[in-house]
């Protein structure tokens, strides 16, 4: 039997998935690494932590599966968008990578909005915000001039790791779309936007298709990872498009609901929908898009809560089940790093409100889950206002979708039927793409048929939905009351 390997780099961990050529997941392995927060509003990762995680993860995969490395035919990587690695001529990072949840570049964002908003929206289909690479690099230019002078190469997270594996210097067009340095109309780097960042077009990687073969495992990488020298390495793409694909969403109208570091509702369409409340990216499938909303701290809210107050997810869920719907007035707003849809406000802060002495830890646990779901309801209403046709069924993806309790809360909140599949994480999608790229699967659609199987349905409770809609009015009022305080800090 031969195998395909997909590896994802997320907000706090890398996951590897080994997929057989007949579409069966043989083994998975997860390796955590830190995100550091050295100052308020900062979020950074060490690029070499990703590569270290690859080495550990591959070792785990080979050990767990018993598969010989010579039987793995191709590797494909993915990672969170917007995470640029700024490097010198020798591909050494000049500083930690600014993670997309970082909000330090507010001043640069405001400058771009005031002076170049039309140019940016026309070329990049998005308004400036702190998640984008353009204002992040401008911040480096304005605040770290010595480091900025050293920048000669720019890659993104998965591309940096892939460079260490096979020595290429490239990215894919979906990743490039997430930089705010790329022209959606010409599908090429924009000189005007690069000028704003202080970069030259020669600094930028070649743009390829996600299914292109980037190169082959080098001798050095083989010695470091255990992979076979000469094995094919596929270009890959972003984590969200891999999750959308892994869930089986390859046709117009199919919808995914993501409970991961960020929370997203994405609908597969046959065109882009430029709007301040949507992130527009091309799909892996030609002529399709997956415009989507984004709530910034989704599963990362639950992880922050777990790490700060203790416990594991299973125990937190068990206690949360004992708390009633609405948590007896306790409410959480998930603005740990500001918020995207619908507020586009990096100054917002997370909060618990309505705390009483009668509240237990279970109430707080459930409030976090409900607070994220309220934010996703904000996202749903934004899509309705834009006018994208939306059904009543979505495939739940991301690590948070493993929680039956959270799925039910979200299903009730949004009045969506939520489907889960046997595998829908991005590393699984990357392994499928490796198969498409190398001819193991004749097409994206064929890979879905062979690999993706529905395993559950969560049906919304209409009575609970009505109760949540009433509480949603309080959720909005609390935001409106607190936002001016945060904006004046």
mmCIF file of N, CA, C and O in Angstrom, residues 63-116:
data_model
loop_
_atom_site.group_PDB
_atom_site.id
_atom_site.type_symbol
_atom_site.label_atom_id
_atom_site.label_comp_id
_atom_site.label_asym_id
_atom_site.label_seq_id
_atom_site.Cartn_x
_atom_site.Cartn_y
_atom_site.Cartn_z
ATOM 1 N N UNK A 63 5.966 6.030 13.499
ATOM 2 C CA UNK A 63 5.956 5.089 14.621
ATOM 3 C C UNK A 63 4.562 4.508 14.844
ATOM 4 O O UNK A 63 4.398 3.299 15.036
ATOM 5 N N UNK A 64 3.534 5.379 14.808
ATOM 6 C CA UNK A 64 2.166 4.914 15.060
ATOM 7 C C UNK A 64 1.653 4.004 13.956
ATOM 8 O O UNK A 64 0.934 3.036 14.210
ATOM 9 N N UNK A 65 1.987 4.318 12.721
ATOM 10 C CA UNK A 65 1.432 3.591 11.584
ATOM 11 C C UNK A 65 2.225 2.341 11.221
ATOM 12 O O UNK A 65 1.681 1.396 10.636
ATOM 13 N N UNK A 66 3.521 2.355 11.528
ATOM 14 C CA UNK A 66 4.373 1.268 11.090
ATOM 15 C C UNK A 66 4.672 1.307 9.604
ATOM 16 O O UNK A 66 5.254 0.371 9.044
ATOM 17 N N UNK A 67 4.312 2.410 8.952
ATOM 18 C CA UNK A 67 4.527 2.565 7.514
ATOM 19 C C UNK A 67 5.983 2.907 7.253
ATOM 20 O O UNK A 67 6.598 3.703 7.988
ATOM 21 N N UNK A 68 6.533 2.343 6.209
ATOM 22 C CA UNK A 68 7.889 2.686 5.804
ATOM 23 C C UNK A 68 7.864 3.995 5.027
ATOM 24 O O UNK A 68 6.980 4.211 4.185
ATOM 25 N N UNK A 69 8.810 4.874 5.302
ATOM 26 C CA UNK A 69 8.837 6.188 4.642
ATOM 27 C C UNK A 69 8.876 6.065 3.124
ATOM 28 O O UNK A 69 8.384 6.934 2.403
ATOM 29 N N UNK A 70 9.432 4.973 2.617
ATOM 30 C CA UNK A 70 9.525 4.793 1.168
ATOM 31 C C UNK A 70 8.164 4.579 0.524
ATOM 32 O O UNK A 70 8.026 4.693 -0.700
ATOM 33 N N UNK A 71 7.145 4.273 1.334
ATOM 34 C CA UNK A 71 5.804 4.055 0.803
ATOM 35 C C UNK A 71 4.947 5.327 0.807
ATOM 36 O O UNK A 71 3.786 5.300 0.405
ATOM 37 N N UNK A 72 5.502 6.445 1.302
ATOM 38 C CA UNK A 72 4.793 7.732 1.244
ATOM 39 C C UNK A 72 5.188 8.412 -0.061
ATOM 40 O O UNK A 72 6.361 8.703 -0.293
ATOM 41 N N UNK A 73 4.213 8.654 -0.914
ATOM 42 C CA UNK A 73 4.511 9.115 -2.275
ATOM 43 C C UNK A 73 4.517 10.624 -2.432
ATOM 44 O O UNK A 73 5.124 11.138 -3.368
ATOM 45 N N UNK A 74 3.832 11.347 -1.548
ATOM 46 C CA UNK A 74 3.794 12.805 -1.698
ATOM 47 C C UNK A 74 3.391 13.459 -0.384
ATOM 48 O O UNK A 74 2.675 12.868 0.436
ATOM 49 N N UNK A 75 3.840 14.688 -0.204
ATOM 50 C CA UNK A 75 3.556 15.494 0.983
ATOM 51 C C UNK A 75 2.986 16.836 0.549
ATOM 52 O O UNK A 75 3.463 17.449 -0.403
ATOM 53 N N UNK A 76 1.956 17.293 1.256
ATOM 54 C CA UNK A 76 1.375 18.619 1.004
ATOM 55 C C UNK A 76 1.167 19.323 2.331
ATOM 56 O O UNK A 76 0.745 18.710 3.314
ATOM 57 N N UNK A 77 1.451 20.628 2.373
ATOM 58 C CA UNK A 77 1.362 21.426 3.590
ATOM 59 C C UNK A 77 0.275 22.498 3.475
ATOM 60 O O UNK A 77 -0.077 22.937 2.380
ATOM 61 N N UNK A 78 -0.226 22.931 4.635
ATOM 62 C CA UNK A 78 -1.115 24.097 4.685
ATOM 63 C C UNK A 78 -0.890 24.814 6.006
ATOM 64 O O UNK A 78 -0.302 24.251 6.939
ATOM 65 N N UNK A 79 -1.360 26.060 6.082
ATOM 66 C CA UNK A 79 -1.216 26.831 7.324
ATOM 67 C C UNK A 79 -2.190 27.995 7.313
ATOM 68 O O UNK A 79 -2.802 28.314 6.286
ATOM 69 N N UNK A 80 -2.307 28.628 8.467
ATOM 70 C CA UNK A 80 -3.159 29.812 8.578
ATOM 71 C C UNK A 80 -2.651 30.920 7.665
ATOM 72 O O UNK A 80 -1.435 31.126 7.528
ATOM 73 N N UNK A 81 -3.583 31.622 7.049
ATOM 74 C CA UNK A 81 -3.246 32.698 6.117
ATOM 75 C C UNK A 81 -2.632 33.896 6.846
ATOM 76 O O UNK A 81 -2.737 34.011 8.055
ATOM 77 N N UNK A 82 -2.028 34.779 6.089
ATOM 78 C CA UNK A 82 -1.520 36.084 6.555
ATOM 79 C C UNK A 82 -0.264 36.013 7.413
ATOM 80 O O UNK A 82 0.188 37.045 7.905
ATOM 81 N N UNK A 83 0.278 34.826 7.646
ATOM 82 C CA UNK A 83 1.429 34.714 8.547
ATOM 83 C C UNK A 83 2.715 34.747 7.733
ATOM 84 O O UNK A 83 3.218 33.710 7.285
ATOM 85 N N UNK A 84 3.250 35.952 7.551
ATOM 86 C CA UNK A 84 4.432 36.136 6.709
ATOM 87 C C UNK A 84 5.717 35.856 7.491
ATOM 88 O O UNK A 84 5.824 36.186 8.673
ATOM 89 N N UNK A 85 6.679 35.258 6.797
ATOM 90 C CA UNK A 85 8.019 35.070 7.347
ATOM 91 C C UNK A 85 8.949 36.004 6.574
ATOM 92 O O UNK A 85 9.114 35.872 5.365
ATOM 93 N N UNK A 86 9.500 36.980 7.273
ATOM 94 C CA UNK A 86 10.368 37.988 6.671
ATOM 95 C C UNK A 86 11.815 37.542 6.855
ATOM 96 O O UNK A 86 12.279 37.373 7.982
ATOM 97 N N UNK A 87 12.541 37.390 5.733
ATOM 98 C CA UNK A 87 13.845 36.717 5.776
ATOM 99 C C UNK A 87 14.925 37.520 5.070
ATOM 100 O O UNK A 87 14.633 38.393 4.246
ATOM 101 N N UNK A 88 16.161 37.174 5.398
ATOM 102 C CA UNK A 88 17.292 37.767 4.693
ATOM 103 C C UNK A 88 17.591 36.954 3.431
ATOM 104 O O UNK A 88 16.846 36.031 3.080
ATOM 105 N N UNK A 89 18.676 37.268 2.768
ATOM 106 C CA UNK A 89 19.018 36.601 1.508
ATOM 107 C C UNK A 89 19.254 35.102 1.663
ATOM 108 O O UNK A 89 19.138 34.338 0.702
ATOM 109 N N UNK A 90 19.603 34.669 2.869
ATOM 110 C CA UNK A 90 19.886 33.260 3.124
ATOM 111 C C UNK A 90 18.683 32.514 3.701
ATOM 112 O O UNK A 90 18.813 31.422 4.240
ATOM 113 N N UNK A 91 17.505 33.130 3.603
ATOM 114 C CA UNK A 91 16.256 32.552 4.082
ATOM 115 C C UNK A 91 16.227 32.378 5.604
ATOM 116 O O UNK A 91 15.525 31.515 6.124
ATOM 117 N N UNK A 92 16.967 33.209 6.309
ATOM 118 C CA UNK A 92 16.904 33.222 7.769
ATOM 119 C C UNK A 92 15.894 34.272 8.220
ATOM 120 O O UNK A 92 15.988 35.436 7.800
ATOM 121 N N UNK A 93 14.942 33.923 9.071
ATOM 122 C CA UNK A 93 13.977 34.915 9.550
ATOM 123 C C UNK A 93 14.681 36.043 10.288
ATOM 124 O O UNK A 93 15.584 35.800 11.101
ATOM 125 N N UNK A 94 14.278 37.287 10.003
ATOM 126 C CA UNK A 94 14.889 38.438 10.662
ATOM 127 C C UNK A 94 14.166 38.783 11.959
ATOM 128 O O UNK A 94 14.654 39.613 12.736
ATOM 129 N N UNK A 95 13.019 38.140 12.206
ATOM 130 C CA UNK A 95 12.226 38.412 13.400
ATOM 131 C C UNK A 95 11.166 37.316 13.513
ATOM 132 O O UNK A 95 10.960 36.554 12.562
ATOM 133 N N UNK A 96 10.496 37.198 14.652
ATOM 134 C CA UNK A 96 9.387 36.237 14.736
ATOM 135 C C UNK A 96 8.297 36.583 13.721
ATOM 136 O O UNK A 96 8.136 37.737 13.324
ATOM 137 N N UNK A 97 7.552 35.578 13.306
ATOM 138 C CA UNK A 97 6.441 35.803 12.385
ATOM 139 C C UNK A 97 5.274 36.435 13.134
ATOM 140 O O UNK A 97 4.894 35.982 14.218
ATOM 141 N N UNK A 98 4.729 37.506 12.564
ATOM 142 C CA UNK A 98 3.551 38.146 13.140
ATOM 143 C C UNK A 98 2.332 37.304 12.787
ATOM 144 O O UNK A 98 2.004 37.137 11.611
ATOM 145 N N UNK A 99 1.665 36.751 13.805
ATOM 146 C CA UNK A 99 0.512 35.888 13.555
ATOM 147 C C UNK A 99 -0.696 36.752 13.205
ATOM 148 O O UNK A 99 -0.781 37.933 13.574
ATOM 149 N N UNK A 100 -1.652 36.159 12.502
ATOM 150 C CA UNK A 100 -2.742 36.961 11.938
ATOM 151 C C UNK A 100 -3.657 37.564 13.007
ATOM 152 O O UNK A 100 -4.372 38.542 12.740
ATOM 153 N N UNK A 101 -3.631 37.041 14.238
ATOM 154 C CA UNK A 101 -4.456 37.625 15.304
ATOM 155 C C UNK A 101 -3.818 38.863 15.930
ATOM 156 O O UNK A 101 -4.450 39.541 16.748
ATOM 157 N N UNK A 102 -2.590 39.165 15.572
ATOM 158 C CA UNK A 102 -1.852 40.324 16.085
ATOM 159 C C UNK A 102 -2.568 41.626 15.674
ATOM 160 O O UNK A 102 -3.072 41.738 14.562
ATOM 161 N N UNK A 103 -2.595 42.604 16.577
ATOM 162 C CA UNK A 103 -3.294 43.868 16.274
ATOM 163 C C UNK A 103 -2.395 45.096 16.415
ATOM 164 O O UNK A 103 -2.879 46.220 16.538
ATOM 165 N N UNK A 104 -1.087 44.913 16.373
ATOM 166 C CA UNK A 104 -0.183 46.038 16.631
ATOM 167 C C UNK A 104 -0.207 47.103 15.532
ATOM 168 O O UNK A 104 0.235 48.226 15.748
ATOM 169 N N UNK A 105 -0.675 46.753 14.330
ATOM 170 C CA UNK A 105 -0.543 47.664 13.185
ATOM 171 C C UNK A 105 -1.776 48.545 12.959
ATOM 172 O O UNK A 105 -2.079 48.924 11.826
ATOM 173 N N UNK A 106 -2.472 48.898 14.027
ATOM 174 C CA UNK A 106 -3.684 49.714 13.893
ATOM 175 C C UNK A 106 -3.379 51.058 13.226
ATOM 176 O O UNK A 106 -4.136 51.537 12.368
ATOM 177 N N UNK A 107 -2.279 51.689 13.611
ATOM 178 C CA UNK A 107 -1.918 52.982 13.031
ATOM 179 C C UNK A 107 -1.721 52.865 11.526
ATOM 180 O O UNK A 107 -2.184 53.730 10.747
ATOM 181 N N UNK A 108 -1.048 51.825 11.093
ATOM 182 C CA UNK A 108 -0.809 51.611 9.662
ATOM 183 C C UNK A 108 -2.118 51.321 8.925
ATOM 184 O O UNK A 108 -2.311 51.778 7.787
ATOM 185 N N UNK A 109 -3.003 50.571 9.560
ATOM 186 C CA UNK A 109 -4.309 50.285 8.958
ATOM 187 C C UNK A 109 -5.084 51.574 8.727
ATOM 188 O O UNK A 109 -5.655 51.793 7.650
ATOM 189 N N UNK A 110 -5.106 52.439 9.732
ATOM 190 C CA UNK A 110 -5.839 53.703 9.591
ATOM 191 C C UNK A 110 -5.234 54.579 8.495
ATOM 192 O O UNK A 110 -5.963 55.235 7.734
ATOM 193 N N UNK A 111 -3.910 54.585 8.409
ATOM 194 C CA UNK A 111 -3.240 55.353 7.354
ATOM 195 C C UNK A 111 -3.642 54.833 5.973
ATOM 196 O O UNK A 111 -3.943 55.615 5.059
ATOM 197 N N UNK A 112 -3.662 53.517 5.817
ATOM 198 C CA UNK A 112 -4.024 52.932 4.524
ATOM 199 C C UNK A 112 -5.479 53.204 4.178
ATOM 200 O O UNK A 112 -5.811 53.501 3.021
ATOM 201 N N UNK A 113 -6.348 53.110 5.158
ATOM 202 C CA UNK A 113 -7.764 53.384 4.909
ATOM 203 C C UNK A 113 -7.975 54.822 4.437
ATOM 204 O O UNK A 113 -8.745 55.084 3.506
ATOM 205 N N UNK A 114 -7.285 55.747 5.085
ATOM 206 C CA UNK A 114 -7.484 57.165 4.783
ATOM 207 C C UNK A 114 -6.878 57.582 3.454
ATOM 208 O O UNK A 114 -7.399 58.475 2.767
ATOM 209 N N UNK A 115 -5.785 56.919 3.056
ATOM 210 C CA UNK A 115 -5.040 57.396 1.891
ATOM 211 C C UNK A 115 -5.077 56.472 0.674
ATOM 212 O O UNK A 115 -4.913 56.943 -0.461
ATOM 213 N N UNK A 116 -5.299 55.175 0.906
ATOM 214 C CA UNK A 116 -5.210 54.235 -0.212
ATOM 215 C C UNK A 116 -6.350 53.216 -0.214
ATOM 216 O O UNK A 116 -6.238 52.163 -0.839
#
